[in-house]
PDB file of C-alpha atoms in Angstrom:
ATOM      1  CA  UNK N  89      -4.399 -26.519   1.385  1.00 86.00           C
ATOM      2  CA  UNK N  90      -4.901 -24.302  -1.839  1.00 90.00           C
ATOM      3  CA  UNK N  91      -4.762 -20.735  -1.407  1.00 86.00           C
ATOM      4  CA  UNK N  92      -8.156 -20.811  -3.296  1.00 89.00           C
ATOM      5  CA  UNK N  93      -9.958 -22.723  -0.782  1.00 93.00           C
ATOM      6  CA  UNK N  94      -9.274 -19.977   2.027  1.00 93.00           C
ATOM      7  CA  UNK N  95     -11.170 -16.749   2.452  1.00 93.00           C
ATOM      8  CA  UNK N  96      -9.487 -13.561   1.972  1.00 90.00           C
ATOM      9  CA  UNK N  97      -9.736 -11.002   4.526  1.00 91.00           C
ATOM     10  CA  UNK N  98      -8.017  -8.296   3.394  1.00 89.00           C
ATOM     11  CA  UNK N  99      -7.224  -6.209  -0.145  1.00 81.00           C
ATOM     12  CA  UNK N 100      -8.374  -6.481  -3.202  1.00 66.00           C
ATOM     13  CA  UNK N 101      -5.450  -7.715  -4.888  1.00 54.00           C
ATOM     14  CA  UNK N 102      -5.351  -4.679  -7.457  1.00 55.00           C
ATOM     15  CA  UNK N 103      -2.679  -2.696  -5.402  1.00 55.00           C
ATOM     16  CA  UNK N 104       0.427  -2.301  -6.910  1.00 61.00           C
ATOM     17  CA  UNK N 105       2.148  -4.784  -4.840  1.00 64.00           C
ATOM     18  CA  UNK N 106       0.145  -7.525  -7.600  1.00 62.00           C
ATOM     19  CA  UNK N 107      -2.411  -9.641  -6.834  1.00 62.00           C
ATOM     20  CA  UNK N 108      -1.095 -12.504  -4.090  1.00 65.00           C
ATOM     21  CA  UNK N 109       2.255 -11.328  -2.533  1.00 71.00           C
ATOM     22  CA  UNK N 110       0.537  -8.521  -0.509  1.00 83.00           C
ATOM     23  CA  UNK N 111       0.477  -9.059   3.081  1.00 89.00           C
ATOM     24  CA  UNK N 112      -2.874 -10.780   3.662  1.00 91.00           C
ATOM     25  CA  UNK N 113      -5.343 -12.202   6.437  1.00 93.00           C
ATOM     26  CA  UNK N 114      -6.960 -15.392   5.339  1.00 93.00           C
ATOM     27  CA  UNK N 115     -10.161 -17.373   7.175  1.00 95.00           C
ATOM     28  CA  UNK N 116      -9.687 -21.620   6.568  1.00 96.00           C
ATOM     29  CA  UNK N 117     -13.062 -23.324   6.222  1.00 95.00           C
ATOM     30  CA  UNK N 118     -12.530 -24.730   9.862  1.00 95.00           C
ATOM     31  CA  UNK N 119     -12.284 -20.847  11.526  1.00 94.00           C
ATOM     32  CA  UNK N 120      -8.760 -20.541  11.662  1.00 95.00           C
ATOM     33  CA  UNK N 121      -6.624 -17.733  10.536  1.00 95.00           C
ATOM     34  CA  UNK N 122      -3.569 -17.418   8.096  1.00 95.00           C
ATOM     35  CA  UNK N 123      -1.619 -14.662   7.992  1.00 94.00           C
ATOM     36  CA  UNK N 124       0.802 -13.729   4.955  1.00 92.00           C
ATOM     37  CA  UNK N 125       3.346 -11.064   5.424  1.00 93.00           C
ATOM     38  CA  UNK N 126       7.198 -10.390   5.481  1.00 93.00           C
ATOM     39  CA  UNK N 127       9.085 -13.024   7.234  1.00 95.00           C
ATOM     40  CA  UNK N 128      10.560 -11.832  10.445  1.00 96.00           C
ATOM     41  CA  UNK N 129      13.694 -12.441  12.060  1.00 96.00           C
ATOM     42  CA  UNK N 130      12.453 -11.342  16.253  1.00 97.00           C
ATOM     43  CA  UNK N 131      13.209 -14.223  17.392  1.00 97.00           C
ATOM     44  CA  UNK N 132      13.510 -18.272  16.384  1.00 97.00           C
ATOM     45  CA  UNK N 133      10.032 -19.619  17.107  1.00 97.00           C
ATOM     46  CA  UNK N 134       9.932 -23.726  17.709  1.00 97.00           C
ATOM     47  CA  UNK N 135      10.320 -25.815  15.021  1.00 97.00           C
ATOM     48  CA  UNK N 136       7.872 -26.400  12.524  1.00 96.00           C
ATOM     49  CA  UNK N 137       6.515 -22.459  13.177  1.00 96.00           C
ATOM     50  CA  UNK N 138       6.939 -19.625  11.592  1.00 96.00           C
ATOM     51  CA  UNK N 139       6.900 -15.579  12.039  1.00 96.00           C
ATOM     52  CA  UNK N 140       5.904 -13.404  10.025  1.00 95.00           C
ATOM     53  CA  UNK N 141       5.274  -9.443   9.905  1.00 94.00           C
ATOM     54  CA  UNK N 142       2.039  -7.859   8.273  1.00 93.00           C
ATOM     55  CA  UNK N 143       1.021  -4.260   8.361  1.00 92.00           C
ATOM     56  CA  UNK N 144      -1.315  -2.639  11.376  1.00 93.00           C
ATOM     57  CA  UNK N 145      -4.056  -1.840   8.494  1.00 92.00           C
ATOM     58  CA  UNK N 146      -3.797  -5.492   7.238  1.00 91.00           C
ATOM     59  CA  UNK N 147      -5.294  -6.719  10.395  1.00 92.00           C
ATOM     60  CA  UNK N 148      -7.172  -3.962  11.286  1.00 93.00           C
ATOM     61  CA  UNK N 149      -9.037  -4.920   7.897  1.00 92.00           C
ATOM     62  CA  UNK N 150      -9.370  -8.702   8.564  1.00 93.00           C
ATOM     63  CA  UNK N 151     -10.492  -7.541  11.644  1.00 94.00           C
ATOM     64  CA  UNK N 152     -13.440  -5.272  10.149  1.00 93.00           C
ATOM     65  CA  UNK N 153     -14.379  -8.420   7.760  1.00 93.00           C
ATOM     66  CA  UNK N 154     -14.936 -10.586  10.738  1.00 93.00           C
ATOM     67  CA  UNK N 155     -17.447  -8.013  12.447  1.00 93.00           C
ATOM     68  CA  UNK N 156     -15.222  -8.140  15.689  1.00 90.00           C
TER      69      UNK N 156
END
């Protein structure tokens, strides 16, 4: 899947972190979510998953753009 067939969530990709290696909340066309942030080492997750870390404000935001 191509980042340009997801829906961004959150920022505007003018911060001064550049325009797509912010931490991010992105909607799929099916409904589900994809989160981009910081990888994180809190523990080894099962294979073939991943963790990663995003900001409280990131998802606070995704949150807003989904009305919930």
């Amino acid at each position: 899947m191509a980042r340009e067939e997801l829906t961004r969530l959150t920022g505007n990709g003018n911060g001064e972190c550049g325009k797509d290696d912010c931490p991010n909340v992105y909607r799929t066309a099916s409904g589900s979510i994809v989160v981009q942030g910081d990888v994180s080492k809190a523990f080894q997750p099962p294979e073939g998953e991943g963790l990663v870390e995003i900001p409280e404000d990131v998802l606070r935001e995704a949150v807003r753009a989904l009305g919930w």
